[in-house]
Coordinates of C-alpha atoms and ligand atoms in Angstrom, one line a residue:
M23 CA 54.6 -54.8 -36.2
S24 CA 52.9 -53.0 -39.0
D25 CA 50.8 -50.0 -38.6
I26 CA 47.3 -50.4 -37.9
L27 CA 44.8 -48.5 -40.4
L28 CA 41.5 -47.0 -39.2
Q29 CA 39.2 -44.1 -40.0
I30 CA 38.6 -41.1 -37.8
D31 CA 36.0 -38.5 -38.9
G32 CA 36.5 -39.8 -42.5
K33 CA 40.1 -39.6 -42.6
K34 CA 42.5 -42.5 -43.0
V35 CA 44.8 -42.6 -40.1
E36 CA 47.6 -44.9 -39.5
A37 CA 48.5 -45.8 -36.1
K38 CA 51.1 -47.8 -34.2
P39 CA 49.8 -50.9 -32.4
G40 CA 49.2 -50.0 -28.7
M41 CA 48.0 -46.6 -29.4
T42 CA 44.6 -45.2 -28.0
I43 CA 42.1 -43.5 -30.5
L44 CA 43.2 -40.2 -28.7
Q45 CA 46.8 -40.6 -29.7
A46 CA 45.8 -41.6 -33.2
A47 CA 43.5 -38.7 -33.5
Q48 CA 46.1 -36.3 -32.3
S49 CA 49.0 -37.6 -34.6
A50 CA 46.5 -36.8 -37.5
G51 CA 45.7 -33.4 -36.2
I52 CA 42.3 -34.1 -35.0
V53 CA 41.2 -32.7 -31.8
I54 CA 39.3 -34.7 -29.1
P55 CA 38.7 -32.7 -26.0
T56 CA 40.3 -33.9 -22.8
L57 CA 40.5 -32.9 -18.9
C58 CA 42.1 -36.0 -17.2
H59 CA 44.5 -36.9 -19.9
H60 CA 48.2 -36.1 -19.8
E61 CA 50.8 -37.5 -22.3
K62 CA 53.4 -38.5 -19.7
L63 CA 50.7 -40.1 -17.4
E64 CA 48.9 -43.6 -17.5
S65 CA 45.4 -43.0 -19.0
Y66 CA 42.9 -42.8 -16.4
G67 CA 39.4 -42.5 -17.7
A68 CA 37.7 -40.3 -15.1
C69 CA 36.3 -37.2 -17.0
R70 CA 34.8 -39.1 -20.1
I71 CA 34.8 -35.8 -22.1
C72 CA 36.9 -37.6 -24.8
T73 CA 33.9 -39.9 -25.5
V74 CA 33.7 -40.9 -29.2
E75 CA 31.7 -43.1 -31.2
V76 CA 33.4 -46.4 -33.0
E77 CA 31.9 -48.8 -35.2
A78 CA 33.6 -52.1 -35.2
R79 CA 32.2 -55.6 -36.5
G80 CA 28.8 -54.2 -37.2
R81 CA 28.3 -52.7 -33.7
T82 CA 28.2 -48.7 -32.5
N83 CA 29.8 -48.0 -29.0
L84 CA 30.6 -45.0 -27.2
V85 CA 34.0 -45.5 -25.8
A86 CA 36.6 -43.1 -23.9
A87 CA 39.2 -42.3 -26.8
C88 CA 41.9 -42.0 -24.1
L89 CA 41.7 -45.6 -23.2
Y90 CA 40.5 -47.2 -25.9
P91 CA 43.0 -48.8 -28.2
V92 CA 43.1 -48.7 -31.8
E93 CA 42.0 -51.7 -34.1
K94 CA 42.4 -52.4 -37.5
N95 CA 39.5 -51.1 -39.7
L96 CA 38.1 -49.1 -36.7
V97 CA 35.6 -46.3 -37.7
V98 CA 35.8 -43.5 -35.3
T99 CA 33.4 -40.4 -35.2
T100 CA 34.7 -37.8 -32.9
R101 CA 31.7 -35.3 -33.3
S102 CA 28.2 -36.3 -33.5
E103 CA 24.8 -35.2 -32.0
T104 CA 24.9 -38.2 -29.3
V105 CA 28.9 -37.3 -28.6
D106 CA 28.2 -33.6 -28.3
K107 CA 25.1 -34.3 -25.9
I108 CA 27.4 -36.4 -23.7
R109 CA 30.1 -33.8 -23.7
R110 CA 27.6 -30.9 -23.0
T111 CA 26.1 -32.8 -20.0
I112 CA 29.5 -33.9 -18.6
L113 CA 30.4 -29.9 -18.7
E114 CA 27.0 -29.0 -17.1
L115 CA 27.7 -31.3 -14.2
L116 CA 31.6 -30.4 -13.7
L117 CA 30.7 -26.6 -13.9
A118 CA 28.0 -27.4 -11.1
H119 CA 31.2 -28.5 -9.3
A120 CA 33.7 -25.7 -10.3
P121 CA 31.6 -22.8 -11.7
G122 CA 33.6 -20.3 -13.7
A123 CA 36.5 -22.6 -14.5
P124 CA 38.1 -21.0 -17.7
A125 CA 39.0 -24.4 -19.2
L126 CA 35.4 -25.9 -18.6
Q127 CA 33.9 -22.5 -19.7
E128 CA 35.8 -22.7 -23.0
L129 CA 34.6 -26.2 -23.7
A130 CA 31.0 -25.3 -22.6
R131 CA 30.9 -22.5 -25.2
E132 CA 32.2 -25.1 -27.8
Y133 CA 29.5 -27.4 -26.7
G134 CA 26.5 -25.1 -25.7
A135 CA 26.7 -26.3 -22.1
K136 CA 24.7 -24.1 -19.8
E137 CA 26.6 -23.4 -16.4
A138 CA 23.1 -23.3 -14.4
R139 CA 21.7 -26.5 -15.6
F140 CA 22.7 -28.4 -12.3
E141 CA 22.3 -27.2 -8.9
K142 CA 25.8 -25.6 -8.0
E143 CA 27.7 -28.0 -5.5
A144 CA 30.9 -26.2 -5.5
S145 CA 33.9 -28.2 -4.6
F146 CA 36.0 -26.6 -7.3
C147 CA 37.8 -29.7 -7.9
I148 CA 36.5 -31.9 -10.6
L149 CA 38.6 -35.1 -9.5
C150 CA 40.5 -35.4 -12.8
G151 CA 43.4 -36.8 -10.7
L152 CA 46.2 -34.9 -13.0
C153 CA 47.8 -33.6 -9.7
V154 CA 47.6 -36.6 -7.7
R155 CA 49.1 -38.6 -10.9
Y156 CA 51.7 -36.2 -11.9
C157 CA 53.2 -36.0 -8.5
A158 CA 53.2 -39.8 -8.2
E159 CA 54.3 -41.0 -11.7
V160 CA 56.4 -38.2 -13.0
K161 CA 57.6 -36.6 -9.9
K162 CA 57.7 -39.8 -7.8
K163 CA 56.7 -37.8 -4.7
N164 CA 53.4 -38.4 -3.8
A165 CA 52.9 -35.3 -2.1
I166 CA 49.1 -35.0 -3.2
A167 CA 46.6 -37.9 -2.5
F168 CA 42.8 -38.3 -2.8
V169 CA 41.1 -38.6 0.5
D170 CA 37.7 -40.1 1.2
Q171 CA 35.0 -41.7 -1.0
G172 CA 31.9 -40.7 -2.9
A173 CA 30.8 -37.0 -2.4
K174 CA 33.6 -36.5 0.0
R175 CA 36.3 -37.4 -2.2
E176 CA 38.9 -34.6 -2.4
I177 CA 42.6 -34.0 -3.0
N178 CA 44.9 -33.2 -0.1
F179 CA 48.5 -32.2 0.1
I180 CA 50.1 -34.6 2.6
P181 CA 51.9 -31.5 4.4
E182 CA 55.2 -33.6 5.6
I183 CA 56.0 -34.3 2.0
A184 CA 54.6 -30.9 0.6
A185 CA 56.8 -28.8 3.0
K186 CA 60.0 -30.5 1.6
E187 CA 59.0 -31.0 -2.0
C188 CA 56.3 -28.4 -3.3
W189 CA 57.9 -24.9 -2.8
R190 CA 60.7 -25.7 -5.4
C191 CA 58.5 -27.7 -7.9
K192 CA 54.7 -26.7 -8.5
E193 CA 54.7 -28.4 -11.9
C194 CA 51.1 -29.7 -11.1
F195 CA 49.6 -26.0 -10.8
P196 CA 49.1 -25.5 -14.7
L197 CA 47.7 -29.0 -15.2
C198 CA 44.9 -28.2 -12.9
P199 CA 41.7 -27.5 -15.0
T200 CA 40.2 -25.3 -12.2
S201 CA 42.1 -22.9 -9.6
Y202 CA 41.3 -25.4 -6.7
L203 CA 44.9 -27.0 -6.6
Q204 CA 46.8 -23.7 -6.1
A205 CA 44.0 -22.7 -3.3
A206 CA 44.7 -26.0 -1.7
Y207 CA 48.3 -25.7 -1.9
F208 CA 48.4 -22.3 -0.3
L209 CA 45.9 -23.3 2.3
T210 CA 48.2 -26.3 3.4
E211 CA 51.3 -24.1 3.3
G212 CA 49.4 -21.6 5.4
L213 CA 48.2 -23.8 8.0
A214 CA 50.7 -26.4 8.0
F215 CA 54.3 -25.1 7.0
P216 CA 54.9 -21.4 6.6
P217 CA 56.8 -20.6 3.3
S218 CA 59.9 -19.5 4.8
S219 CA 60.5 -22.7 6.9
A220 CA 59.6 -24.5 3.9
S221 CA 62.4 -23.3 1.7
E222 CA 64.8 -23.9 4.6
K223 CA 64.3 -27.9 4.8
Ligands
SF4_8 S1 43.0 -30.1 -7.9 FE1 42.7 -29.8 -10.0 S2 44.3 -31.3 -10.9 FE2 43.9 -32.0 -9.1 S3 42.0 -33.5 -9.3 FE3 41.1 -31.5 -8.5 S4 40.7 -30.5 -10.5 FE4 42.2 -32.3 -10.9
FES9 S1 40.3 -37.6 -21.0 FE1 39.5 -39.3 -21.3 S2 38.4 -39.9 -19.8 FE2 39.4 -37.8 -19.3

């Protein structure tokens, strides 16, 4: 199939059919921030920090760049007053959950987000799902899972699987945009399977 021509920030970009706006932008060296995206994982659309403006068939919409497929003649704007405002608000909400997280603070500086705007509800996990999905989709181990719903939703290591698999892997650790994943692992390890017993399994 022939390439699809679209425009991103005024630049003509050729993309393969089936690519997302995020992939097309990345192929052209245009940076769109992400917090729940990983190139080895299915798109998830949880954080919405990748929101961009698209114009197609005379209409302008806000869409998640990591989910939205490229289309012929699409006009994409990755930075505008509206886009920046959305990203700023998202970051302020996330910082209330994970105050001090370096990945969030770096983006907060870029978008002028204020850490103190919303009342802190520090859970330290922003529910991006990178750890859960990486373990399931790439490692095929399912050692981490989401538990509960709504405000109580959180990630948990499954001790029986984690005891056997995680001590020699830990590939998910650097993916976490906050420090919660490592803390959750060491807590599970300390409570459910002391390190010396885990490595013997
Ligand atoms: S522990 Fe980290 S990687 Fe896992 S869902 Fe929470 S923020 Fe994302
Ligand atoms: S990176 Fe697109 S929704 Fe999170």
